[in-house]
Coordinates of C-alpha atoms in Angstrom, one line a residue:
X140 CA -42.4 -69.4 166.4
X141 CA -45.0 -69.1 163.4
X142 CA -47.1 -72.1 163.1
X143 CA -46.4 -74.1 160.1
X144 CA -49.9 -75.0 159.6
X145 CA -50.7 -71.4 159.4
X146 CA -48.0 -70.7 156.9
X147 CA -49.0 -73.6 154.7
X148 CA -52.5 -72.3 154.6
X149 CA -51.1 -68.9 153.6
X150 CA -49.0 -70.1 150.7
X151 CA -51.9 -72.3 149.4
X152 CA -53.9 -69.1 149.1
X153 CA -51.2 -67.0 147.6
X154 CA -50.5 -69.7 144.9
X155 CA -54.3 -70.2 144.1
X156 CA -54.9 -66.3 143.7
X157 CA -53.4 -65.9 140.2
X158 CA -54.8 -69.0 138.9
X159 CA -58.4 -67.9 140.1
X160 CA -57.7 -64.6 138.5
X161 CA -56.9 -66.4 135.2
X162 CA -59.8 -68.5 135.1
X163 CA -62.7 -66.4 136.5
X164 CA -65.1 -65.9 133.7
X165 CA -66.3 -62.4 132.8
X166 CA -70.0 -61.8 132.2
X167 CA -70.9 -60.7 128.6
X168 CA -71.5 -56.9 128.4
X169 CA -74.7 -55.9 127.1
X170 CA -74.8 -54.1 123.8
X171 CA -75.5 -50.3 124.1
X172 CA -78.8 -49.3 122.8
X173 CA -78.0 -46.7 120.4
X174 CA -79.7 -45.8 117.2
X175 CA -77.8 -46.0 114.0
X176 CA -78.5 -43.7 111.3
X177 CA -77.3 -45.1 107.9
X178 CA -75.3 -43.4 105.3
X179 CA -74.2 -39.6 105.1
X180 CA -74.6 -37.7 108.4
X181 CA -74.2 -34.0 109.3
X182 CA -70.6 -33.2 109.8
X183 CA -69.3 -35.7 107.2
X184 CA -67.2 -34.8 104.3
X185 CA -68.0 -35.8 100.8
X186 CA -65.0 -36.6 98.5
X187 CA -66.0 -36.3 95.1
X188 CA -63.6 -37.4 92.1
X189 CA -64.7 -36.6 88.7
X190 CA -62.5 -38.1 85.9
X191 CA -60.7 -35.3 84.0
X192 CA -62.8 -32.6 85.6
X193 CA -60.4 -31.4 88.5
X194 CA -62.4 -28.1 88.9
X195 CA -65.4 -30.0 90.0
X196 CA -63.7 -32.5 92.2
X197 CA -62.8 -32.1 95.9
X198 CA -64.0 -32.5 99.4
X199 CA -67.3 -30.8 100.6
X200 CA -68.6 -30.7 104.1
X201 CA -72.1 -31.8 104.8
X202 CA -74.0 -29.2 107.2
X203 CA -76.4 -29.7 109.9
X204 CA -79.4 -29.8 107.4
X205 CA -77.5 -32.6 105.6
X206 CA -76.7 -30.4 102.6
X207 CA -73.5 -30.1 100.7
X208 CA -72.7 -27.4 98.1
X209 CA -71.2 -28.8 95.1
X210 CA -69.7 -27.1 91.8
X211 CA -72.4 -26.5 89.2
X212 CA -75.1 -28.3 91.2
X213 CA -75.4 -25.9 94.3
X214 CA -76.9 -27.3 97.4
X215 CA -77.6 -31.1 97.3
X216 CA -79.4 -33.0 100.0
X217 CA -77.3 -35.9 100.9
X218 CA -78.3 -37.5 104.2
X219 CA -78.8 -41.3 104.5
X220 CA -77.1 -41.9 101.2
X221 CA -74.3 -44.4 101.1
X222 CA -71.3 -43.5 98.8
X223 CA -72.6 -45.8 96.0
X224 CA -76.0 -44.3 96.1
X225 CA -74.6 -40.8 96.1
X226 CA -72.3 -41.6 93.3
X227 CA -75.4 -42.7 91.1
X228 CA -77.1 -39.3 92.2
X229 CA -74.2 -37.2 91.3
X230 CA -73.7 -39.1 87.9
X231 CA -77.3 -38.3 86.9
X232 CA -77.2 -34.7 88.1
X233 CA -73.8 -33.8 86.5
X234 CA -75.1 -35.3 83.1
X235 CA -76.7 -32.1 82.4
X236 CA -73.4 -30.2 82.4
X237 CA -70.7 -33.2 81.5
X238 CA -70.6 -35.9 78.8
X239 CA -70.8 -39.4 80.5
X240 CA -69.1 -38.3 83.6
X241 CA -67.1 -40.9 85.6
X242 CA -67.5 -40.1 89.2
X243 CA -66.2 -41.7 92.4
X244 CA -67.6 -40.7 96.0
X245 CA -66.1 -41.4 99.1
X246 CA -67.8 -40.6 102.5
X247 CA -65.4 -39.4 105.2
X248 CA -66.2 -39.4 108.9
X249 CA -64.1 -37.1 110.9
X250 CA -63.4 -38.6 114.2
X251 CA -61.0 -37.9 117.2
X252 CA -59.2 -41.0 118.2
X253 CA -57.7 -40.5 121.8
X254 CA -56.5 -42.5 124.8
X255 CA -53.8 -45.2 124.5
X256 CA -52.9 -44.8 120.8
X257 CA -49.4 -43.9 119.2
X258 CA -50.8 -40.9 117.4
X259 CA -53.8 -39.2 119.0
X260 CA -55.7 -36.7 116.9
X261 CA -58.8 -35.8 114.4
X262 CA -58.8 -38.3 111.4
X263 CA -60.9 -38.0 108.4
X264 CA -61.9 -41.7 107.8
X265 CA -63.6 -43.6 105.1
X266 CA -67.0 -44.6 106.5
X267 CA -66.4 -48.0 105.1
X268 CA -63.5 -48.9 107.3
X269 CA -63.7 -50.5 110.8
X270 CA -63.2 -49.0 114.2
X271 CA -59.8 -51.0 114.3
X272 CA -58.8 -49.5 111.0
X273 CA -59.4 -46.1 112.4
X274 CA -57.2 -46.8 115.6
X275 CA -54.5 -48.0 113.0
X276 CA -54.7 -44.4 111.4
X277 CA -53.7 -43.4 114.8
X278 CA -50.7 -45.5 114.9
X279 CA -52.4 -48.4 116.4
X280 CA -52.6 -49.0 120.3
X281 CA -50.1 -49.0 123.0
X282 CA -49.0 -51.9 125.1
X283 CA -51.2 -50.5 128.0
X284 CA -54.2 -50.4 125.9
X285 CA -57.5 -52.2 126.7
X286 CA -58.9 -53.2 123.4
X287 CA -62.0 -54.8 124.7
X288 CA -63.1 -51.4 126.2
X289 CA -62.9 -49.0 123.3
X290 CA -65.5 -46.1 124.1
X291 CA -67.5 -43.9 121.9
X292 CA -67.7 -40.4 123.5
X293 CA -70.0 -37.6 122.4
X294 CA -70.0 -34.0 124.0
X295 CA -67.9 -35.6 126.8
X296 CA -70.5 -38.3 127.4
X297 CA -70.1 -42.3 127.0
X298 CA -72.4 -43.4 124.2
X299 CA -71.0 -46.8 123.7
X300 CA -68.6 -48.5 126.5
X301 CA -67.6 -51.4 124.3
X302 CA -67.2 -50.6 120.6
X303 CA -65.8 -53.6 119.0
X304 CA -62.5 -53.3 116.6
X305 CA -64.4 -55.1 113.9
X306 CA -67.4 -52.5 113.7
X307 CA -67.8 -50.9 110.3
X308 CA -68.2 -47.0 110.7
X309 CA -71.3 -46.3 108.5
X310 CA -73.0 -49.3 110.4
X311 CA -72.0 -47.9 114.0
X312 CA -73.3 -45.0 116.1
X313 CA -70.0 -43.3 115.1
X314 CA -70.5 -39.7 113.9
X315 CA -68.2 -37.0 112.6
X316 CA -67.4 -35.0 115.7
X317 CA -67.3 -38.1 118.0
X318 CA -64.3 -39.3 119.9
X319 CA -63.1 -42.8 120.1
X320 CA -61.3 -43.4 123.2
X321 CA -59.1 -46.5 123.8
X322 CA -58.7 -46.7 127.6
X323 CA -55.7 -48.1 129.6
X324 CA -55.7 -51.4 131.0
X325 CA -56.6 -51.8 134.8
X326 CA -53.7 -51.6 137.2
X327 CA -53.8 -55.4 138.0
X328 CA -53.9 -56.2 134.3
X329 CA -50.9 -54.0 133.8
X330 CA -49.1 -55.2 136.9
X331 CA -50.7 -58.6 137.6
X332 CA -47.6 -60.8 137.1
X333 CA -45.4 -58.7 139.2
X334 CA -47.9 -58.1 141.8
X335 CA -49.1 -61.7 142.1
X336 CA -46.2 -63.9 141.2
X337 CA -43.7 -61.5 142.7
X338 CA -45.8 -61.4 146.1
X339 CA -46.0 -65.1 146.1
X340 CA -42.1 -65.4 145.6
X341 CA -41.8 -62.9 148.5
X342 CA -44.4 -64.6 150.9
X343 CA -42.5 -68.1 150.1
X344 CA -39.3 -66.5 150.9
X345 CA -40.7 -65.1 154.1
X346 CA -42.4 -68.4 155.0
X347 CA -39.0 -70.4 154.6
X348 CA -37.4 -67.7 156.9
X349 CA -39.8 -68.4 159.7
X350 CA -39.8 -72.0 159.3
X351 CA -36.1 -72.4 159.4
X352 CA -35.7 -70.2 162.6

């Protein structure tokens, strides 16, 4: 016969396990020390819209030297400029050819979104949106996604291990060509309720069986 005191201790440990798992504080992760370059970066795409000038409007890639080739202007050195600064620069440059041009500029960052998202793929994203907005472009996360551990990968290496959803792209280390990876929750997080509470129920039933024998 199984000692009832042993069974009581066993049940106490099993019932306490899920409570401990729920209330154990997690240490705060230290921020990843990654340098951030402001404004336009190599690999970005500049979307230029000039009112009533469709021939001069379009999307223009920025090469490794930080140069974009624009109609009429030729090569324009653009690294480090925000969309607003670039708009002012192009306005002054195009005034030589166009009368009082109205120009709107959007800086697009080409980023691959992978992992636990609905529609993984490469997305040209406005650099002023957040990481969360970028993930939304990919259809949002799946039910198994770990939103607290979004990673930034470059050339297969993890650059940032915890990229916050509220992080604005142009103020983050995210560059064109990078991969934003949404990992899956851990096994316990995905199956915790079944594993812990289901296990407790099974253990309780087993204990009752032994006690009543």
